[in-house]
PDB file of C-alpha atoms in Angstrom:
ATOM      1  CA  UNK N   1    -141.289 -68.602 -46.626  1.00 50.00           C
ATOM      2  CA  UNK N   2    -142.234 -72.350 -46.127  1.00 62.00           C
ATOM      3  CA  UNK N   3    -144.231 -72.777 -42.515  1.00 81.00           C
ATOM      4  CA  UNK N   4    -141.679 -74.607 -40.476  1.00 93.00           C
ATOM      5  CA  UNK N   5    -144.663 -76.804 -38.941  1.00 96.00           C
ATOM      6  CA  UNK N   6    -143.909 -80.082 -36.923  1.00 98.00           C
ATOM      7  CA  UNK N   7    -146.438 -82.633 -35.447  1.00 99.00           C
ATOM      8  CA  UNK N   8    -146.024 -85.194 -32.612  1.00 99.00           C
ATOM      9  CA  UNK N   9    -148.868 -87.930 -32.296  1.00 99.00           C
ATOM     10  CA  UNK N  10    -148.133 -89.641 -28.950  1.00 99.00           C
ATOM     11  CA  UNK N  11    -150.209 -92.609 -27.841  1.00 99.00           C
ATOM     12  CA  UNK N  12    -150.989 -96.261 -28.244  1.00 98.00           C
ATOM     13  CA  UNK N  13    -151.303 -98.716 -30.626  1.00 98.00           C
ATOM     14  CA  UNK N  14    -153.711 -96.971 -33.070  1.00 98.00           C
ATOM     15  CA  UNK N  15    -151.406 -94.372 -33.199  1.00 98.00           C
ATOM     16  CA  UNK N  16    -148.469 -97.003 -33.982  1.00 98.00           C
ATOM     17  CA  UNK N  17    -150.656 -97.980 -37.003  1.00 98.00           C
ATOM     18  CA  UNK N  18    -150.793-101.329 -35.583  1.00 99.00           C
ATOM     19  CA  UNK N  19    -152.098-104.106 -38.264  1.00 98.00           C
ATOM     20  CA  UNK N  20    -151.647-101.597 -41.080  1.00 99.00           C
ATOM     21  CA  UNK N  21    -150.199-103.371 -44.128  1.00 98.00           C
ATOM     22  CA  UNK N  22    -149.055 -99.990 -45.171  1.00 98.00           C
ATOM     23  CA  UNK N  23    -147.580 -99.014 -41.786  1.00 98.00           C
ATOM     24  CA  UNK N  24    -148.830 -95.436 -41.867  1.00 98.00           C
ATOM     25  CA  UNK N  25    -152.009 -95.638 -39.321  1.00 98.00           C
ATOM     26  CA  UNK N  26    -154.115 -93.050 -39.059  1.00 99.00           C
ATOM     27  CA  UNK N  27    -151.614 -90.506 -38.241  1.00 99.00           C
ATOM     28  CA  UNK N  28    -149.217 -91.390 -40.994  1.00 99.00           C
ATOM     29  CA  UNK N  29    -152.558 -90.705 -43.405  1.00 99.00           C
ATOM     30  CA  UNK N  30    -153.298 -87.528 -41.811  1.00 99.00           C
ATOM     31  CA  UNK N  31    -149.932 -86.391 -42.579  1.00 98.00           C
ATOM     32  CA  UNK N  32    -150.091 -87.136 -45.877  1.00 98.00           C
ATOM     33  CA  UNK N  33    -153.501 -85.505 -46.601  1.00 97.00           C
ATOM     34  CA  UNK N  34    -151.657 -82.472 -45.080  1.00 97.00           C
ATOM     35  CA  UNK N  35    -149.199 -82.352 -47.520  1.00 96.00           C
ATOM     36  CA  UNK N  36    -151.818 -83.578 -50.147  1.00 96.00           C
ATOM     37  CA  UNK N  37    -153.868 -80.337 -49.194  1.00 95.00           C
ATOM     38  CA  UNK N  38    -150.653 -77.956 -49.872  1.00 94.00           C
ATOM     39  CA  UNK N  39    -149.473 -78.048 -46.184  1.00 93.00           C
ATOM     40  CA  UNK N  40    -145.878 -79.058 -45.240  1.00 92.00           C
ATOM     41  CA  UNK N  41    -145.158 -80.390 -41.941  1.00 96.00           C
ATOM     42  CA  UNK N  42    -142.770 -82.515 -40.375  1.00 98.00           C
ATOM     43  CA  UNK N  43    -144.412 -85.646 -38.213  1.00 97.00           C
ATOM     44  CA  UNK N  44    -143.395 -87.910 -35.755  1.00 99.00           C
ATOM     45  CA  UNK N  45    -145.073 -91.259 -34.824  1.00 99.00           C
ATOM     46  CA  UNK N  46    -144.639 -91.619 -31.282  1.00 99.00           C
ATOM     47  CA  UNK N  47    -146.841 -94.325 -30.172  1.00 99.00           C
ATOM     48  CA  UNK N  48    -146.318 -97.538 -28.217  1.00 99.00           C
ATOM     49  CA  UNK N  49    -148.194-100.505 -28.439  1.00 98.00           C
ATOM     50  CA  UNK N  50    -149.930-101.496 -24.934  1.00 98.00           C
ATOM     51  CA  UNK N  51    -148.832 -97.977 -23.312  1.00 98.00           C
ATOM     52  CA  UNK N  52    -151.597 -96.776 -21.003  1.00 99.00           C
ATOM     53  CA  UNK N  53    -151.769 -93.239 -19.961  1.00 99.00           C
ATOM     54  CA  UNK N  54    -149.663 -93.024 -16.504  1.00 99.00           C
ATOM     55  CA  UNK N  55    -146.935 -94.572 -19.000  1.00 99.00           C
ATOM     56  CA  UNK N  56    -147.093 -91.607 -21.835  1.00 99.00           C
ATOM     57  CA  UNK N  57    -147.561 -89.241 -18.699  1.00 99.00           C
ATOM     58  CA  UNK N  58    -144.161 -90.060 -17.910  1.00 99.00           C
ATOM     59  CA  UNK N  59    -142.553 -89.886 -20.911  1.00 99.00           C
ATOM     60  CA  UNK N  60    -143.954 -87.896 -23.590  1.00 99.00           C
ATOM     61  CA  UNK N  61    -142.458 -84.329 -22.487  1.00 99.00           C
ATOM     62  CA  UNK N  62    -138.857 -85.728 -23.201  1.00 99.00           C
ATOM     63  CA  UNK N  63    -139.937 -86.933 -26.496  1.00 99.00           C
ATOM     64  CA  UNK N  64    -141.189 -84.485 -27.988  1.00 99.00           C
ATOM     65  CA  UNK N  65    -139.402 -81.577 -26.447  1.00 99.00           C
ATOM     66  CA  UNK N  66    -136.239 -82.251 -28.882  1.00 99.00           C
ATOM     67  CA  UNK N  67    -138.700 -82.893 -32.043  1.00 99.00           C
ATOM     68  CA  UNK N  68    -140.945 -79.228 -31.103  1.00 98.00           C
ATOM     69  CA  UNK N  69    -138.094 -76.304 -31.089  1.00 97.00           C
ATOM     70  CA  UNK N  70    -138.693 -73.020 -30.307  1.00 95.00           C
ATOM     71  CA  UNK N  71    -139.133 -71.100 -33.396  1.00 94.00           C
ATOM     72  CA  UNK N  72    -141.420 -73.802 -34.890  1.00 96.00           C
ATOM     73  CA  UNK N  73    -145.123 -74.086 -35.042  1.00 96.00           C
ATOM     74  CA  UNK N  74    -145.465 -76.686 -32.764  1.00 98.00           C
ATOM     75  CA  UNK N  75    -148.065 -79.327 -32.470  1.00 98.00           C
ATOM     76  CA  UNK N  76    -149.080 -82.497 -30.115  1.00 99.00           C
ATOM     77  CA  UNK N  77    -151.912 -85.139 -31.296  1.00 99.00           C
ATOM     78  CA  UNK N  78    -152.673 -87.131 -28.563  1.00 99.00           C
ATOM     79  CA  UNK N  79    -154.702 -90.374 -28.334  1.00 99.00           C
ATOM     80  CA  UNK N  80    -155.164 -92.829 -25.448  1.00 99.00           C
ATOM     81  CA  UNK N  81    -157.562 -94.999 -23.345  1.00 98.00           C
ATOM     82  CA  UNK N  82    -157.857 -98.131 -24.634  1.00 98.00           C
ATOM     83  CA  UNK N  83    -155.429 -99.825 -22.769  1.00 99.00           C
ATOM     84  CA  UNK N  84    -156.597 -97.731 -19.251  1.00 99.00           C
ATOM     85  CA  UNK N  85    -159.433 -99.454 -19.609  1.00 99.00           C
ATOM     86  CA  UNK N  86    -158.677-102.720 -20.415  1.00 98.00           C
ATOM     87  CA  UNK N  87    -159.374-105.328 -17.818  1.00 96.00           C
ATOM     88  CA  UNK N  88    -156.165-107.354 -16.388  1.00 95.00           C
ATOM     89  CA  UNK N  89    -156.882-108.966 -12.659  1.00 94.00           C
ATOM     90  CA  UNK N  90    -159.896-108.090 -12.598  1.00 93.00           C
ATOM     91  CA  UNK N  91    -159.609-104.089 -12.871  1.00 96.00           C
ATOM     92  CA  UNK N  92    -158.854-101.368 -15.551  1.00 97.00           C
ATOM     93  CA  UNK N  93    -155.487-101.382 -15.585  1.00 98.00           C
ATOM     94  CA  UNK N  94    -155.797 -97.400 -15.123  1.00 99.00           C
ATOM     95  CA  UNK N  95    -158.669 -96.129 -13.005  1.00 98.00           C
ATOM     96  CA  UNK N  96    -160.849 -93.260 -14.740  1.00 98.00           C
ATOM     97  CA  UNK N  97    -159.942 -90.974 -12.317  1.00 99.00           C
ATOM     98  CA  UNK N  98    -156.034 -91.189 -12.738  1.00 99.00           C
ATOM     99  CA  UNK N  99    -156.308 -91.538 -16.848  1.00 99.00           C
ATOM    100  CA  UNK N 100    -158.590 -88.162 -16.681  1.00 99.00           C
ATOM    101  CA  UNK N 101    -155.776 -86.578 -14.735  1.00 99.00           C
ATOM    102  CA  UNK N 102    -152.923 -88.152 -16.542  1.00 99.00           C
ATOM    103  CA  UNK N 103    -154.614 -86.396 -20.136  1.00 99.00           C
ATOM    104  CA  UNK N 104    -155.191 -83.365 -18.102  1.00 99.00           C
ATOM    105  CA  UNK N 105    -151.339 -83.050 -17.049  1.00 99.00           C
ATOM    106  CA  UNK N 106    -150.313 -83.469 -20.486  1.00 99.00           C
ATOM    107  CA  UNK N 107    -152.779 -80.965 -22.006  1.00 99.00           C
ATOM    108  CA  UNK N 108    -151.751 -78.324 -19.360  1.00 99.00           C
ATOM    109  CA  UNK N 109    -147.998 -78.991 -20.103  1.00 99.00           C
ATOM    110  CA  UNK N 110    -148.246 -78.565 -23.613  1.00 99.00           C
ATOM    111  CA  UNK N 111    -150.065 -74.986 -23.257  1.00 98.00           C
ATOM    112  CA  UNK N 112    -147.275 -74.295 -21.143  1.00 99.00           C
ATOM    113  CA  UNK N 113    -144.525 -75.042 -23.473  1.00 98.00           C
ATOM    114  CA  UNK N 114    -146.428 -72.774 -26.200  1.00 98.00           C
ATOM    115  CA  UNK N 115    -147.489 -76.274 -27.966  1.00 98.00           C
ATOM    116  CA  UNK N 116    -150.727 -76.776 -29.730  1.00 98.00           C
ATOM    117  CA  UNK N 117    -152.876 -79.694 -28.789  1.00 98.00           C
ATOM    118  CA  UNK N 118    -155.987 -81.877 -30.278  1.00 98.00           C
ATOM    119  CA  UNK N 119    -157.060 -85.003 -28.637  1.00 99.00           C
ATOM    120  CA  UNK N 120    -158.739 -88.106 -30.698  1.00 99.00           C
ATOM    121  CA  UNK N 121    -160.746 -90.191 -28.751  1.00 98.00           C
ATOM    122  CA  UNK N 122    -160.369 -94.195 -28.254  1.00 98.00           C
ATOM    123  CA  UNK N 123    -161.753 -96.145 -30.852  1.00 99.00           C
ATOM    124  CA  UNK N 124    -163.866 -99.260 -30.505  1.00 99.00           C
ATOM    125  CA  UNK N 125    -163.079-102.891 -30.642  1.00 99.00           C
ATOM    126  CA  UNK N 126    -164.985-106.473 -30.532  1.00 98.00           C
ATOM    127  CA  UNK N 127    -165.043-106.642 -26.736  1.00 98.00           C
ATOM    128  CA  UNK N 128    -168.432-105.288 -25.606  1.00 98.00           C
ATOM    129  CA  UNK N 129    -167.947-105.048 -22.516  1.00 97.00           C
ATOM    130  CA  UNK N 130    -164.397-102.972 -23.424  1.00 98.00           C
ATOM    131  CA  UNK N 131    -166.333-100.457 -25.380  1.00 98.00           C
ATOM    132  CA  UNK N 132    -168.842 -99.805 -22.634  1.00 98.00           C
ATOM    133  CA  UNK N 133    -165.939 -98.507 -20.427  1.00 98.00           C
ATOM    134  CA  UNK N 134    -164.344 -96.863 -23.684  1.00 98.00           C
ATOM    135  CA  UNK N 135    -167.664 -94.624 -23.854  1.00 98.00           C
ATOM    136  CA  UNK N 136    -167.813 -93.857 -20.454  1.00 98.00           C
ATOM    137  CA  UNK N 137    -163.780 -92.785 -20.789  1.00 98.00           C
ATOM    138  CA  UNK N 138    -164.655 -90.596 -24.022  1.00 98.00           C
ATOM    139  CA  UNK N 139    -167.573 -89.016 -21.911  1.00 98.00           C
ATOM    140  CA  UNK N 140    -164.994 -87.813 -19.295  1.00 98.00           C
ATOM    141  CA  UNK N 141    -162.056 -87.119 -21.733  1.00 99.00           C
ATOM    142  CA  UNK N 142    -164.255 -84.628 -23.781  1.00 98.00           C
ATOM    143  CA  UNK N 143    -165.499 -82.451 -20.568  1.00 98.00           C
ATOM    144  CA  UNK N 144    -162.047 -82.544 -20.030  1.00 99.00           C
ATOM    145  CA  UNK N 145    -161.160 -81.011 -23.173  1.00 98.00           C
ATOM    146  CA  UNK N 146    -164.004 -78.692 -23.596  1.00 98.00           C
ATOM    147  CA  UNK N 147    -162.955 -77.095 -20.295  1.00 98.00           C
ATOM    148  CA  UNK N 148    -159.057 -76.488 -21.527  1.00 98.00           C
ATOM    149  CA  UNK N 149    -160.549 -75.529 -25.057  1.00 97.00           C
ATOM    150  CA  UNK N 150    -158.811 -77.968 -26.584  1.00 98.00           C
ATOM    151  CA  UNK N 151    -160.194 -80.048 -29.722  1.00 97.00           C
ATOM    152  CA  UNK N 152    -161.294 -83.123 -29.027  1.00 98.00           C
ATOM    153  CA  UNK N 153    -162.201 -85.766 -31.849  1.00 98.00           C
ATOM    154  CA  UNK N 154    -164.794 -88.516 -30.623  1.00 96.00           C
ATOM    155  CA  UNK N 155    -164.642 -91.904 -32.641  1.00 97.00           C
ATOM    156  CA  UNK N 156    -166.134 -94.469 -31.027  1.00 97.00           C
ATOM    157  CA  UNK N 157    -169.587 -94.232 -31.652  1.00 97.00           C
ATOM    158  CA  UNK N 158    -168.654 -93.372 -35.440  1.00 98.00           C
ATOM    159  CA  UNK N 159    -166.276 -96.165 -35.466  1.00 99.00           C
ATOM    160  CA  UNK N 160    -168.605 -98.862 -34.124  1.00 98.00           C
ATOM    161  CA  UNK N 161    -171.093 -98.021 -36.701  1.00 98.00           C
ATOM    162  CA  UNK N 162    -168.871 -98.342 -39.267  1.00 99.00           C
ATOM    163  CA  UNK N 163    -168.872-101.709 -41.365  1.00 99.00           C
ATOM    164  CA  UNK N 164    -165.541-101.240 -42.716  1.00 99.00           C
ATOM    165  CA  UNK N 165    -163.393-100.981 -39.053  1.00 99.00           C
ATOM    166  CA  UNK N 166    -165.850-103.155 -37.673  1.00 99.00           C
ATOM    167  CA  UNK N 167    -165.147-106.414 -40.334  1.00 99.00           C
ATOM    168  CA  UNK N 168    -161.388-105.276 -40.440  1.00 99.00           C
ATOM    169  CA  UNK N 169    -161.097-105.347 -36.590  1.00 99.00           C
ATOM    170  CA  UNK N 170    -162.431-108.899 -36.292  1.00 99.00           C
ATOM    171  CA  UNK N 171    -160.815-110.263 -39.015  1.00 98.00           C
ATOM    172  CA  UNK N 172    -157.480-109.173 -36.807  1.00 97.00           C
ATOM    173  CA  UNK N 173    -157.076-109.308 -33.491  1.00 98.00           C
ATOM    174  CA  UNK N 174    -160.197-107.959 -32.293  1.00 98.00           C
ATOM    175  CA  UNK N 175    -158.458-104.555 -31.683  1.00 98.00           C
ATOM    176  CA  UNK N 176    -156.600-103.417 -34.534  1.00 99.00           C
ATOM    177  CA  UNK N 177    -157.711-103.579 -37.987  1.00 99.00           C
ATOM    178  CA  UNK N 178    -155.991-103.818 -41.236  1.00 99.00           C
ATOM    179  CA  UNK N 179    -155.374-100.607 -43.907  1.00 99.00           C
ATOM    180  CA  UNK N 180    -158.771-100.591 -45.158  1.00 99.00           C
ATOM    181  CA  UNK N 181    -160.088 -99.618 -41.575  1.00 99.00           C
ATOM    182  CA  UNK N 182    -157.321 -97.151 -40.611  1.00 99.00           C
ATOM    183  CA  UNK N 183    -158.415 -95.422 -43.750  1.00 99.00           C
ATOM    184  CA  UNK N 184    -161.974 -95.495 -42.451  1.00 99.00           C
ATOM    185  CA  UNK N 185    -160.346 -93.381 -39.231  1.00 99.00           C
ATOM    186  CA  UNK N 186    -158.601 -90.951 -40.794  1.00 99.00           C
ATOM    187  CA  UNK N 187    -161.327 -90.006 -43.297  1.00 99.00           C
ATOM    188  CA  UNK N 188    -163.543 -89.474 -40.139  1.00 98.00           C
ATOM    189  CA  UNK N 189    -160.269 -87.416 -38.327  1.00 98.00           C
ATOM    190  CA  UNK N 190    -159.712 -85.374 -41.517  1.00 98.00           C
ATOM    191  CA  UNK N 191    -161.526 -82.491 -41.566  1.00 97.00           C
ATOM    192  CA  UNK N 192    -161.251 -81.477 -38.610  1.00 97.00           C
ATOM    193  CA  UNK N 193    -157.299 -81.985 -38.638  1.00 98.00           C
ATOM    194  CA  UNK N 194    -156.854 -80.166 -41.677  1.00 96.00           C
ATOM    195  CA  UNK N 195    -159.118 -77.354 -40.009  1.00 96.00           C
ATOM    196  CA  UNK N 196    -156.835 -77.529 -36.875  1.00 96.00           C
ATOM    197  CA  UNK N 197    -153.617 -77.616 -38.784  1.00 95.00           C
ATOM    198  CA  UNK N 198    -154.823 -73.996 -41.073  1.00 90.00           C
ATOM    199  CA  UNK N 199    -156.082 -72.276 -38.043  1.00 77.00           C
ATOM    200  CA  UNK N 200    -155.607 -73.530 -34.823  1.00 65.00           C
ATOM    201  CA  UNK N 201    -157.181 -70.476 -32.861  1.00 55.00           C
ATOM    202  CA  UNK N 202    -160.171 -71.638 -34.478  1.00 47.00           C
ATOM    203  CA  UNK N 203    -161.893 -73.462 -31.178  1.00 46.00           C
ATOM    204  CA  UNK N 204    -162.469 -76.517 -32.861  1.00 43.00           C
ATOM    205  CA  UNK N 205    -165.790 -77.719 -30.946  1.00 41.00           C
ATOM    206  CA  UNK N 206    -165.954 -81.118 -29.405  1.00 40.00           C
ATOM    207  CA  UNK N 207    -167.031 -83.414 -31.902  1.00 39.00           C
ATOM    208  CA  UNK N 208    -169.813 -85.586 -31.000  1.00 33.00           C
TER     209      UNK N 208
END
């Protein structure tokens, strides 16, 4: 009997694939190493370009919920932050506080609707100043995660040392880089998804 095993990745841009040429992003690659690997699944790309965290807080449950049925092993990848702390007016246009307790509400509903969950950290950009607040975002995001037990995937430091995302960022729009570099992020993510996706009770450490 085939695994009936379905996915949700629910986020931002990155998750979107944004400035992929091949349109897959990273999540579109990690589903295909899945399968690659000898592991089914179903997958749905569920991120929105520009959507902050208050905005997937309200709207993720009813999204998925028809996509995760009961009888299925049921998963949730979920990656935000960026856009919380991007600057508009002069301010993050999410404080740290709110986007810590905006993850937190949507880890906590997931283990309540019997859903597995793994969280991959914001990635980097061009923006200094950005990434500083990205950092300190990640920081908070994974003691948030190693409290619920929930894995939790860090890729900015990674990321930012990596020549590939780095050129293919700034050759685009200073966020989002072309295929080469969302291959660069799901090699980093793979491992440890693979891991997650064969044995999920496995308490996947936060990666640092």
């Amino acid at each position: 009997m085939v695994l009936d095993l379905r996915v949700c990745f629910i986020g931002e841009s990155f998750v979107a694939g944004v400035g992929d040429q091949k349109c897959l992003g990273w999540a579109g690659r990690l589903a295909a190493r899945a399968i690659a690997a000898g592991q089914p699944l179903t997958y749905y790309n569920l991120g929105i370009r520009r959507e902050n965290s208050t905005e997937l807080r309200a709207r993720w449950e009813a999204e998925c919920g028809p996509r995760l049925p009961e009888g299925a092993d049921c998963r949730v990848v979920v990656s935000t932050g960026v856009n919380d702390t991007q600057f508009e007016d002069g301010r993050p246009r999410v404080d740290t506080e709110d986007s810590v307790r905006n993850l937190a509400a949507v880890l906590r509903r997931a283990r309540e609707r019997g859903w597995q969950t793994m969280v991959v950290a914001p990635p980097p950009n061009i923006d200094d100043a950005h990434n500083a607040r990205i950092v300190a975002l990640e920081s908070r995001y994974a003691e948030l995660c190693e409290d619920a037990k929930v894995p939790y995937l860090r890729t900015h430091r990674p990321l930012r040392e990596n020549s590939v995302w780095m050129r293919e960022v700034a050759a685009g729009d200073g966020y989002h880089p072309g295929a080469p570099g969302y291959d660069e992020f799901a090699a980093l993510l793979a491992p440890h998804w693979l891991l997650w996706l064969a044995d999920p009770g496995s308490e996947l450490p936060v990666v640092r």
